[in-house]
Structure formats: C-alpha cells, structure tokens
mmCIF file of N, CA and C and ligand atoms in Angstrom:
data_model
loop_
_atom_site.group_PDB
_atom_site.id
_atom_site.type_symbol
_atom_site.label_atom_id
_atom_site.label_comp_id
_atom_site.label_asym_id
_atom_site.label_seq_id
_atom_site.Cartn_x
_atom_site.Cartn_y
_atom_site.Cartn_z
ATOM 1 N N MET A 1 139.444 127.874 305.883
ATOM 2 C CA MET A 1 138.974 127.000 306.516
ATOM 3 C C MET A 1 137.532 126.809 306.271
ATOM 4 N N GLY A 2 136.970 125.666 305.568
ATOM 5 C CA GLY A 2 135.535 125.783 305.517
ATOM 6 C C GLY A 2 134.599 125.196 306.507
ATOM 7 N N ILE A 3 133.615 125.681 306.766
ATOM 8 C CA ILE A 3 132.761 125.294 307.852
ATOM 9 C C ILE A 3 132.186 123.969 308.002
ATOM 10 N N ILE A 4 132.551 123.025 306.982
ATOM 11 C CA ILE A 4 132.229 121.324 307.121
ATOM 12 C C ILE A 4 133.343 121.099 307.933
ATOM 13 N N PHE A 5 134.752 121.705 307.486
ATOM 14 C CA PHE A 5 135.914 121.049 307.958
ATOM 15 C C PHE A 5 135.742 121.429 309.643
ATOM 16 N N ILE A 6 135.387 122.572 310.003
ATOM 17 C CA ILE A 6 135.281 122.998 311.334
ATOM 18 C C ILE A 6 134.221 122.082 312.055
ATOM 19 N N VAL A 7 132.983 121.957 311.693
ATOM 20 C CA VAL A 7 132.051 121.198 312.339
ATOM 21 C C VAL A 7 132.667 119.741 312.496
ATOM 22 N N ARG A 8 132.923 118.885 311.217
ATOM 23 C CA ARG A 8 133.427 117.864 311.226
ATOM 24 C C ARG A 8 134.633 117.589 312.343
ATOM 25 N N ASN A 9 135.484 118.302 312.630
ATOM 26 C CA ASN A 9 136.668 118.503 313.168
ATOM 27 C C ASN A 9 136.316 118.692 314.946
ATOM 28 N N VAL A 10 135.200 119.232 315.173
ATOM 29 C CA VAL A 10 134.666 119.733 316.369
ATOM 30 C C VAL A 10 133.701 118.530 316.937
ATOM 31 N N LEU A 11 132.979 118.392 315.928
ATOM 32 C CA LEU A 11 132.394 116.855 316.246
ATOM 33 C C LEU A 11 133.157 115.898 316.559
ATOM 34 N N GLY A 12 134.358 115.583 315.592
ATOM 35 C CA GLY A 12 135.248 114.391 315.992
ATOM 36 C C GLY A 12 135.890 114.615 317.454
ATOM 37 N N GLU A 13 136.245 115.552 317.714
ATOM 38 C CA GLU A 13 136.821 115.904 318.853
ATOM 39 C C GLU A 13 135.892 115.594 320.170
ATOM 40 N N LEU A 14 134.734 115.866 320.155
ATOM 41 C CA LEU A 14 133.607 115.755 321.298
ATOM 42 C C LEU A 14 133.535 114.365 321.385
ATOM 43 N N ILE A 15 133.604 113.324 320.110
ATOM 44 C CA ILE A 15 133.319 111.998 320.190
ATOM 45 C C ILE A 15 134.586 111.493 321.086
ATOM 46 N N VAL A 16 135.566 112.123 320.495
ATOM 47 C CA VAL A 16 136.759 111.358 321.320
ATOM 48 C C VAL A 16 136.711 111.922 322.760
ATOM 49 N N PHE A 17 136.136 112.932 323.093
ATOM 50 C CA PHE A 17 136.225 113.372 324.645
ATOM 51 C C PHE A 17 135.268 112.337 325.157
ATOM 52 N N PHE A 18 134.121 112.171 324.714
ATOM 53 C CA PHE A 18 133.054 111.563 325.241
ATOM 54 C C PHE A 18 133.457 109.815 325.437
ATOM 55 N N ASP A 19 134.364 109.505 324.208
ATOM 56 C CA ASP A 19 134.902 108.165 324.319
ATOM 57 C C ASP A 19 135.884 107.861 325.669
ATOM 58 N N TRP A 20 136.519 109.099 325.884
ATOM 59 C CA TRP A 20 137.528 109.113 326.981
ATOM 60 C C TRP A 20 136.827 109.169 328.360
ATOM 61 N N LEU A 21 135.777 109.880 328.462
ATOM 62 C CA LEU A 21 134.948 110.136 329.544
ATOM 63 C C LEU A 21 134.252 108.524 330.007
ATOM 64 N N PHE A 22 133.658 108.136 329.191
ATOM 65 C CA PHE A 22 132.880 106.709 329.097
ATOM 66 C C PHE A 22 133.553 105.883 328.762
ATOM 67 N N GLN A 23 134.675 105.290 329.221
ATOM 68 C CA GLN A 23 135.608 104.208 328.418
ATOM 69 C C GLN A 23 134.944 102.968 328.883
ATOM 70 N N PRO A 24 134.776 102.093 327.934
ATOM 71 C CA PRO A 24 134.129 100.773 328.378
ATOM 72 C C PRO A 24 135.021 99.785 328.984
ATOM 73 N N THR A 25 134.731 99.028 329.970
ATOM 74 C CA THR A 25 135.321 98.274 331.242
ATOM 75 C C THR A 25 135.687 97.043 330.097
ATOM 76 N N GLN A 26 137.107 96.914 330.793
ATOM 77 C CA GLN A 26 138.204 95.758 329.969
ATOM 78 C C GLN A 26 137.613 94.410 330.596
ATOM 79 N N VAL A 27 137.563 93.144 329.467
ATOM 80 C CA VAL A 27 137.342 92.061 329.902
ATOM 81 C C VAL A 27 138.736 91.748 330.740
ATOM 82 N N LYS A 28 138.786 90.882 331.715
ATOM 83 C CA LYS A 28 139.623 90.555 332.695
ATOM 84 C C LYS A 28 139.801 88.875 332.143
ATOM 85 N N ARG A 29 141.087 88.438 331.749
ATOM 86 C CA ARG A 29 141.071 86.942 331.963
ATOM 87 C C ARG A 29 142.429 86.608 332.170
ATOM 88 N N SER A 30 142.698 85.083 332.246
ATOM 89 C CA SER A 30 143.766 84.923 332.929
ATOM 90 C C SER A 30 145.154 85.201 332.011
ATOM 91 N N ALA A 31 146.261 85.022 332.909
ATOM 92 C CA ALA A 31 147.412 85.674 332.049
ATOM 93 C C ALA A 31 147.711 84.558 330.875
ATOM 94 N N ASP A 32 147.307 83.329 331.155
ATOM 95 C CA ASP A 32 148.004 82.415 329.914
ATOM 96 C C ASP A 32 146.938 82.809 328.582
ATOM 97 N N ALA A 33 145.375 83.320 329.052
ATOM 98 C CA ALA A 33 144.534 83.407 327.729
ATOM 99 C C ALA A 33 145.107 84.811 327.481
ATOM 100 N N GLN A 34 145.573 85.921 328.006
ATOM 101 C CA GLN A 34 145.755 87.066 327.406
ATOM 102 C C GLN A 34 147.018 86.774 326.674
ATOM 103 N N ALA A 35 147.880 86.014 327.249
ATOM 104 C CA ALA A 35 149.179 86.010 326.294
ATOM 105 C C ALA A 35 148.917 85.209 324.939
ATOM 106 N N ARG A 36 148.041 84.502 325.199
ATOM 107 C CA ARG A 36 147.192 83.706 323.831
ATOM 108 C C ARG A 36 146.883 84.644 322.767
ATOM 109 N N LEU A 37 145.886 85.302 323.464
ATOM 110 C CA LEU A 37 145.526 86.270 322.656
ATOM 111 C C LEU A 37 146.242 87.635 322.025
ATOM 112 N N ASP A 38 147.189 87.783 322.837
ATOM 113 C CA ASP A 38 148.215 89.193 322.589
ATOM 114 C C ASP A 38 149.271 88.497 321.330
ATOM 115 N N GLN A 39 149.388 87.109 321.320
ATOM 116 C CA GLN A 39 149.989 86.424 320.312
ATOM 117 C C GLN A 39 149.331 86.845 318.918
ATOM 118 N N GLN A 40 148.196 86.380 319.323
ATOM 119 C CA GLN A 40 147.053 86.459 317.932
ATOM 120 C C GLN A 40 147.009 87.716 317.508
ATOM 121 N N CYS A 41 147.341 88.741 318.333
ATOM 122 C CA CYS A 41 146.954 90.151 318.050
ATOM 123 C C CYS A 41 148.110 90.786 317.244
ATOM 124 N N GLN A 42 149.337 89.860 317.238
ATOM 125 C CA GLN A 42 150.588 90.560 316.651
ATOM 126 C C GLN A 42 150.517 90.442 315.099
ATOM 127 N N SER A 43 149.352 89.353 314.616
ATOM 128 C CA SER A 43 149.085 89.459 313.271
ATOM 129 C C SER A 43 148.102 90.589 312.580
ATOM 130 N N LEU A 44 147.661 91.234 313.622
ATOM 131 C CA LEU A 44 146.648 92.090 313.039
ATOM 132 C C LEU A 44 147.127 93.774 313.100
ATOM 133 N N LEU A 45 146.595 94.376 312.454
ATOM 134 C CA LEU A 45 147.090 95.806 312.650
ATOM 135 C C LEU A 45 145.732 96.744 312.235
ATOM 136 N N VAL A 46 145.413 97.739 313.020
ATOM 137 C CA VAL A 46 144.137 98.520 312.605
ATOM 138 C C VAL A 46 144.699 99.974 312.311
ATOM 139 N N TYR A 47 144.175 100.245 310.927
ATOM 140 C CA TYR A 47 144.511 101.693 310.223
ATOM 141 C C TYR A 47 143.375 102.628 310.545
ATOM 142 N N GLU A 48 143.529 103.586 311.126
ATOM 143 C CA GLU A 48 142.415 104.450 311.657
ATOM 144 C C GLU A 48 143.120 106.003 311.894
ATOM 145 N N PHE A 49 142.341 106.811 312.114
ATOM 146 C CA PHE A 49 142.835 107.869 312.618
ATOM 147 C C PHE A 49 141.788 108.727 313.855
ATOM 148 N N ARG A 50 142.427 109.380 314.641
ATOM 149 C CA ARG A 50 141.776 109.759 315.987
ATOM 150 C C ARG A 50 140.314 110.319 315.663
ATOM 151 N N ARG A 51 140.177 110.977 315.006
ATOM 152 C CA ARG A 51 138.542 111.796 315.149
ATOM 153 C C ARG A 51 137.538 111.162 314.196
ATOM 154 N N CYS A 52 138.111 109.906 313.888
ATOM 155 C CA CYS A 52 137.150 109.187 313.280
ATOM 156 C C CYS A 52 136.072 108.380 314.163
ATOM 157 N N PRO A 53 134.556 108.764 313.707
ATOM 158 C CA PRO A 53 133.760 108.140 314.635
ATOM 159 C C PRO A 53 133.654 106.199 314.542
ATOM 160 N N PHE A 54 133.918 106.086 313.546
ATOM 161 C CA PHE A 54 133.992 104.490 312.870
ATOM 162 C C PHE A 54 135.339 103.988 313.618
ATOM 163 N N CYS A 55 136.231 104.513 313.671
ATOM 164 C CA CYS A 55 137.612 104.108 314.353
ATOM 165 C C CYS A 55 137.399 103.906 315.984
ATOM 166 N N VAL A 56 136.519 105.241 316.275
ATOM 167 C CA VAL A 56 136.437 105.368 317.787
ATOM 168 C C VAL A 56 135.650 103.900 318.283
ATOM 169 N N LYS A 57 134.334 103.519 317.398
ATOM 170 C CA LYS A 57 133.700 102.459 317.736
ATOM 171 C C LYS A 57 134.520 100.870 317.696
ATOM 172 N N VAL A 58 135.527 101.016 316.799
ATOM 173 C CA VAL A 58 136.608 99.758 316.852
ATOM 174 C C VAL A 58 137.468 99.888 317.842
ATOM 175 N N ARG A 59 137.961 101.186 317.950
ATOM 176 C CA ARG A 59 139.072 101.269 319.553
ATOM 177 C C ARG A 59 138.155 100.775 320.515
ATOM 178 N N ARG A 60 136.932 101.354 321.103
ATOM 179 C CA ARG A 60 136.126 101.168 321.969
ATOM 180 C C ARG A 60 135.944 99.671 321.997
ATOM 181 N N HIS A 61 135.725 98.999 320.927
ATOM 182 C CA HIS A 61 135.328 97.264 321.213
ATOM 183 C C HIS A 61 136.911 96.744 321.537
ATOM 184 N N MET A 62 138.028 96.881 320.884
ATOM 185 C CA MET A 62 139.347 96.640 321.297
ATOM 186 C C MET A 62 139.535 96.837 322.641
ATOM 187 N N ARG A 63 139.175 98.052 323.231
ATOM 188 C CA ARG A 63 139.251 98.148 324.922
ATOM 189 C C ARG A 63 138.567 97.240 325.535
ATOM 190 N N ARG A 64 137.190 97.007 325.115
ATOM 191 C CA ARG A 64 136.251 96.258 325.999
ATOM 192 C C ARG A 64 136.670 94.864 325.945
ATOM 193 N N LEU A 65 137.307 94.338 324.482
ATOM 194 C CA LEU A 65 137.839 92.929 324.527
ATOM 195 C C LEU A 65 139.138 92.818 325.060
ATOM 196 N N ASN A 66 139.664 93.644 325.599
ATOM 197 C CA ASN A 66 141.251 93.991 325.880
ATOM 198 C C ASN A 66 142.264 93.308 324.961
ATOM 199 N N LEU A 67 142.056 93.945 323.857
ATOM 200 C CA LEU A 67 142.922 93.604 322.642
ATOM 201 C C LEU A 67 144.212 94.482 322.224
ATOM 202 N N ARG A 68 145.229 94.031 322.454
ATOM 203 C CA ARG A 68 146.384 94.997 322.177
ATOM 204 C C ARG A 68 146.818 94.687 320.758
ATOM 205 N N ILE A 69 146.387 95.563 319.920
ATOM 206 C CA ILE A 69 146.463 95.571 318.322
ATOM 207 C C ILE A 69 147.130 96.944 317.990
ATOM 208 N N GLU A 70 148.267 96.792 317.027
ATOM 209 C CA GLU A 70 148.930 97.866 316.915
ATOM 210 C C GLU A 70 148.192 98.854 316.189
ATOM 211 N N ARG A 71 147.855 100.011 316.241
ATOM 212 C CA ARG A 71 147.289 101.134 315.503
ATOM 213 C C ARG A 71 147.708 101.798 314.826
ATOM 214 N N ARG A 72 147.516 102.225 313.366
ATOM 215 C CA ARG A 72 148.422 103.195 312.749
ATOM 216 C C ARG A 72 147.548 104.274 311.993
ATOM 217 N N ASP A 73 147.638 105.586 312.656
ATOM 218 C CA ASP A 73 147.198 106.369 312.125
ATOM 219 C C ASP A 73 147.565 107.073 310.915
ATOM 220 N N ILE A 74 146.682 106.947 309.712
ATOM 221 C CA ILE A 74 146.895 107.538 308.543
ATOM 222 C C ILE A 74 146.900 109.061 308.447
ATOM 223 N N LYS A 75 146.295 109.777 309.159
ATOM 224 C CA LYS A 75 146.984 111.047 309.403
ATOM 225 C C LYS A 75 147.859 111.546 309.852
ATOM 226 N N LYS A 76 148.247 110.724 310.783
ATOM 227 C CA LYS A 76 149.704 111.253 311.134
ATOM 228 C C LYS A 76 150.840 111.013 310.506
ATOM 229 N N ASN A 77 150.943 109.746 309.966
ATOM 230 C CA ASN A 77 151.868 109.250 309.378
ATOM 231 C C ASN A 77 151.598 108.831 307.819
ATOM 232 N N PRO A 78 151.996 109.533 306.670
ATOM 233 C CA PRO A 78 151.595 109.384 305.300
ATOM 234 C C PRO A 78 151.911 108.065 304.903
ATOM 235 N N GLU A 79 152.873 107.496 305.444
ATOM 236 C CA GLU A 79 153.424 105.970 305.421
ATOM 237 C C GLU A 79 152.551 105.145 305.274
ATOM 238 N N TYR A 80 151.857 105.334 306.443
ATOM 239 C CA TYR A 80 150.488 104.092 306.828
ATOM 240 C C TYR A 80 149.451 104.385 306.125
ATOM 241 N N ARG A 81 149.007 105.765 305.254
ATOM 242 C CA ARG A 81 148.042 105.759 304.461
ATOM 243 C C ARG A 81 148.496 105.322 303.260
ATOM 244 N N SER A 82 149.725 105.063 302.779
ATOM 245 C CA SER A 82 150.208 104.422 301.468
ATOM 246 C C SER A 82 150.098 102.974 301.720
ATOM 247 N N GLU A 83 150.206 102.735 302.704
ATOM 248 C CA GLU A 83 150.345 101.015 302.921
ATOM 249 C C GLU A 83 149.056 100.449 302.597
ATOM 250 N N LEU A 84 147.852 101.461 303.315
ATOM 251 C CA LEU A 84 146.647 101.099 303.432
ATOM 252 C C LEU A 84 145.912 101.196 301.848
ATOM 253 N N MET A 85 146.385 102.055 301.416
ATOM 254 C CA MET A 85 146.112 102.194 299.640
ATOM 255 C C MET A 85 146.696 101.109 298.823
ATOM 256 N N ALA A 86 147.955 100.747 299.089
ATOM 257 C CA ALA A 86 148.588 99.685 298.399
ATOM 258 C C ALA A 86 147.881 98.330 298.498
ATOM 259 N N GLY A 87 147.718 98.389 299.767
ATOM 260 C CA GLY A 87 147.297 96.897 300.252
ATOM 261 C C GLY A 87 145.932 96.591 300.187
ATOM 262 N N GLY A 88 145.008 97.442 300.821
ATOM 263 C CA GLY A 88 143.557 97.280 300.767
ATOM 264 C C GLY A 88 142.836 98.302 299.303
ATOM 265 N N GLY A 89 143.435 98.841 298.880
ATOM 266 C CA GLY A 89 143.125 99.564 297.199
ATOM 267 C C GLY A 89 142.154 100.854 297.771
ATOM 268 N N LYS A 90 141.938 101.434 299.063
ATOM 269 C CA LYS A 90 141.441 102.290 299.341
ATOM 270 C C LYS A 90 141.827 102.983 300.834
ATOM 271 N N THR A 91 141.528 104.149 301.089
ATOM 272 C CA THR A 91 141.968 104.806 301.995
ATOM 273 C C THR A 91 140.743 105.112 303.053
ATOM 274 N N MET A 92 139.878 104.309 303.181
ATOM 275 C CA MET A 92 138.906 104.349 304.384
ATOM 276 C C MET A 92 139.152 103.645 305.644
ATOM 277 N N VAL A 93 138.886 104.272 306.555
ATOM 278 C CA VAL A 93 139.066 103.823 307.743
ATOM 279 C C VAL A 93 138.095 103.585 308.751
ATOM 280 N N PRO A 94 137.960 102.933 309.527
ATOM 281 C CA PRO A 94 138.692 101.584 310.040
ATOM 282 C C PRO A 94 139.243 100.503 309.049
ATOM 283 N N CYS A 95 140.192 100.071 309.025
ATOM 284 C CA CYS A 95 140.417 98.905 308.299
ATOM 285 C C CYS A 95 141.318 97.967 309.163
ATOM 286 N N LEU A 96 141.231 96.750 309.166
ATOM 287 C CA LEU A 96 141.616 95.730 309.831
ATOM 288 C C LEU A 96 142.712 95.143 309.129
ATOM 289 N N ARG A 97 144.103 94.982 309.191
ATOM 290 C CA ARG A 97 144.740 94.112 308.194
ATOM 291 C C ARG A 97 144.999 92.891 308.947
ATOM 292 N N VAL A 98 144.863 91.432 308.500
ATOM 293 C CA VAL A 98 144.663 90.219 308.928
ATOM 294 C C VAL A 98 146.000 89.424 308.251
ATOM 295 N N GLU A 99 146.805 88.999 309.026
ATOM 296 C CA GLU A 99 148.048 88.237 308.287
ATOM 297 C C GLU A 99 147.785 87.021 308.484
ATOM 298 N N SER A 100 147.774 86.062 307.743
ATOM 299 C CA SER A 100 147.783 84.459 308.188
ATOM 300 C C SER A 100 148.610 83.697 307.414
ATOM 301 N N GLU A 101 148.509 82.223 307.288
ATOM 302 C CA GLU A 101 149.229 81.485 306.602
ATOM 303 C C GLU A 101 148.778 81.599 305.043
ATOM 304 N N ASP A 102 147.409 81.861 305.068
ATOM 305 C CA ASP A 102 146.717 82.066 303.705
ATOM 306 C C ASP A 102 146.917 83.426 302.909
ATOM 307 N N GLY A 103 147.975 84.146 303.645
ATOM 308 C CA GLY A 103 147.957 85.546 303.108
ATOM 309 C C GLY A 103 147.141 86.973 304.057
ATOM 310 N N VAL A 104 147.269 87.614 302.867
ATOM 311 C CA VAL A 104 146.871 88.817 304.127
ATOM 312 C C VAL A 104 145.368 89.167 303.580
ATOM 313 N N GLU A 105 144.638 89.660 304.562
ATOM 314 C CA GLU A 105 143.344 90.232 304.352
ATOM 315 C C GLU A 105 143.239 91.391 304.593
ATOM 316 N N TRP A 106 142.474 92.556 303.967
ATOM 317 C CA TRP A 106 142.186 93.815 304.561
ATOM 318 C C TRP A 106 140.552 94.089 304.850
ATOM 319 N N LEU A 107 140.229 94.260 306.002
ATOM 320 C CA LEU A 107 138.828 94.131 306.350
ATOM 321 C C LEU A 107 138.571 95.479 306.542
ATOM 322 N N TYR A 108 137.613 96.094 305.546
ATOM 323 C CA TYR A 108 136.886 97.300 306.067
ATOM 324 C C TYR A 108 135.568 97.195 306.729
ATOM 325 N N GLU A 109 134.877 98.231 307.073
ATOM 326 C CA GLU A 109 133.632 98.259 307.886
ATOM 327 C C GLU A 109 133.763 97.736 309.292
ATOM 328 N N SER A 110 133.388 99.008 310.136
ATOM 329 C CA SER A 110 133.750 98.713 311.364
ATOM 330 C C SER A 110 132.986 97.660 311.999
ATOM 331 N N THR A 111 131.845 97.507 311.510
ATOM 332 C CA THR A 111 130.604 96.340 311.948
ATOM 333 C C THR A 111 131.497 94.988 311.597
ATOM 334 N N ASP A 112 132.080 94.846 310.637
ATOM 335 C CA ASP A 112 132.793 93.310 310.096
ATOM 336 C C ASP A 112 133.970 93.416 311.097
ATOM 337 N N ILE A 113 134.946 94.514 311.192
ATOM 338 C CA ILE A 113 136.122 94.331 312.213
ATOM 339 C C ILE A 113 135.604 94.035 313.302
ATOM 340 N N ASN A 114 134.628 94.591 314.023
ATOM 341 C CA ASN A 114 134.048 94.455 315.518
ATOM 342 C C ASN A 114 133.796 92.893 315.458
ATOM 343 N N ALA A 115 133.004 92.441 314.682
ATOM 344 C CA ALA A 115 132.395 91.047 314.396
ATOM 345 C C ALA A 115 133.712 90.043 314.280
ATOM 346 N N TYR A 116 134.738 90.238 313.389
ATOM 347 C CA TYR A 116 135.922 89.493 313.415
ATOM 348 C C TYR A 116 136.871 89.295 315.040
ATOM 349 N N LEU A 117 136.707 90.735 315.694
ATOM 350 C CA LEU A 117 137.500 90.632 316.827
ATOM 351 C C LEU A 117 136.740 89.802 318.051
ATOM 352 N N THR A 118 135.496 89.856 317.945
ATOM 353 C CA THR A 118 134.849 89.102 318.773
ATOM 354 C C THR A 118 134.550 87.548 318.411
ATOM 355 N N SER A 119 134.747 87.447 317.351
ATOM 356 C CA SER A 119 134.857 85.759 316.808
ATOM 357 C C SER A 119 136.105 84.979 317.357
ATOM 358 N N MET A 120 137.199 86.226 317.087
ATOM 359 C CA MET A 120 138.571 85.642 317.420
ATOM 360 C C MET A 120 138.815 85.200 319.107
ATOM 361 N N VAL A 121 138.222 86.405 319.578
ATOM 362 C CA VAL A 121 138.233 86.259 321.306
ATOM 363 C C VAL A 121 137.425 84.736 321.793
ATOM 364 N N ASN A 122 136.135 84.514 320.679
ATOM 365 C CA ASN A 122 135.171 83.606 321.310
ATOM 366 C C ASN A 122 135.522 82.247 320.655
ATOM 367 N N ALA A 123 136.696 82.312 320.042
ATOM 368 C CA ALA A 123 137.374 81.076 319.242
ATOM 369 C C ALA A 123 137.842 80.127 320.214
HETATM 370 N N1 LIG B 201 130.798 102.227 306.695
HETATM 371 C C1 LIG B 201 132.079 102.508 307.316
HETATM 372 C C2 LIG B 201 132.421 103.885 307.419
HETATM 373 C C3 LIG B 201 133.781 104.391 307.508
HETATM 374 C C4 LIG B 201 134.134 105.872 307.007
HETATM 375 O O1 LIG B 201 133.191 106.391 306.297
HETATM 376 N N2 LIG B 201 135.371 106.358 307.238
HETATM 377 C C5 LIG B 201 135.761 107.531 306.894
HETATM 378 C C6 LIG B 201 136.481 108.602 308.173
HETATM 379 S S1 LIG B 201 135.370 108.553 309.593
HETATM 380 C C7 LIG B 201 136.750 107.448 305.772
HETATM 381 O O2 LIG B 201 137.360 107.029 305.952
HETATM 382 N N3 LIG B 201 136.463 108.527 304.792
HETATM 383 C C8 LIG B 201 137.301 108.356 303.756
HETATM 384 C C9 LIG B 201 137.272 107.218 302.645
HETATM 385 O O3 LIG B 201 136.163 106.616 302.337
HETATM 386 O O4 LIG B 201 138.145 107.255 301.923
HETATM 387 C C10 LIG B 201 132.440 101.754 308.570
HETATM 388 O O5 LIG B 201 131.460 101.401 309.428
HETATM 389 O O6 LIG B 201 133.789 101.528 308.693
#
C-alpha cells in the first residue's frame, strides 16, 4: 500500500467526517414544490464515490437544496463505473447524468453540476 494511497484515503475520510459534522441546513419548501422537484430529480443520476472531495461538494449542495437524486457509487459497484465510462466517456466523478426529451447529457465538473442544480431549483 503506497503512502499516497494512505494519505488520500485518510484525507478523504476526514473530509467525509467534517462533512457529516457540519451538515448544511436543508431548504424547506411546500409539499407541492418539493413533489415537483422530486419528479424532476427522477431524470437525474449522480455518479460519485464516498471519499471524493468534489463529490462531497456536490452532495452538500444537493443536501442544501433538498434534492433527492439517486447516487451511484462507482467504487462500490463496478457496473456503475462501466455505465459512466460507456455513457460519459470517462470515469471522472462527480458526473451528473441528465435525461430529457432531447437525449442524455453527461455533466462533469462539480461547479457546473452545482450550477445546473441551482438553476433547476430556481427555474
Ligand atoms: N475538476 C473536477 C475534478 C474531479 C476529480 O478530480 N475527481 C477525481 C476524484 S476526487 C476523479 O474522478 N479522478 C479520476 C479520473 O479523473 O478519472 C471537479 O471539480 O469535479
């Protein structure tokens, strides 16, 4: 086991711990508005893994915005990794899969994903 592997995993676990300790407050909205958003979230998937700091950033934003999006951990499930590779063309995470009537879009970059989610909520 290399030193970089150990450092990365210890740092990753620390980030996960502090994320848990300082969880962002969730936005509260009416039942109708939440139901509408829940419906929209059905067409979204987030590919990620637990100790990835960029994934933590997106997970925190999802929590803040109270978005119930299915998450697919590519380290726990190799099928999810293959799906991401086949669809998005690379295994970088986080990645947001957006399905619409125009087709499927694979959005990489945590900043872009968070911006997409914010604009969806504000639309
Ligand atoms: N600029 C990207 C960085 C994402 C990134 O570096 N993700 C790492 C995991 S923490 C990764 O997937 N590395 C493997 C790869 O690039 O295939 C973002 O903000 O989302």
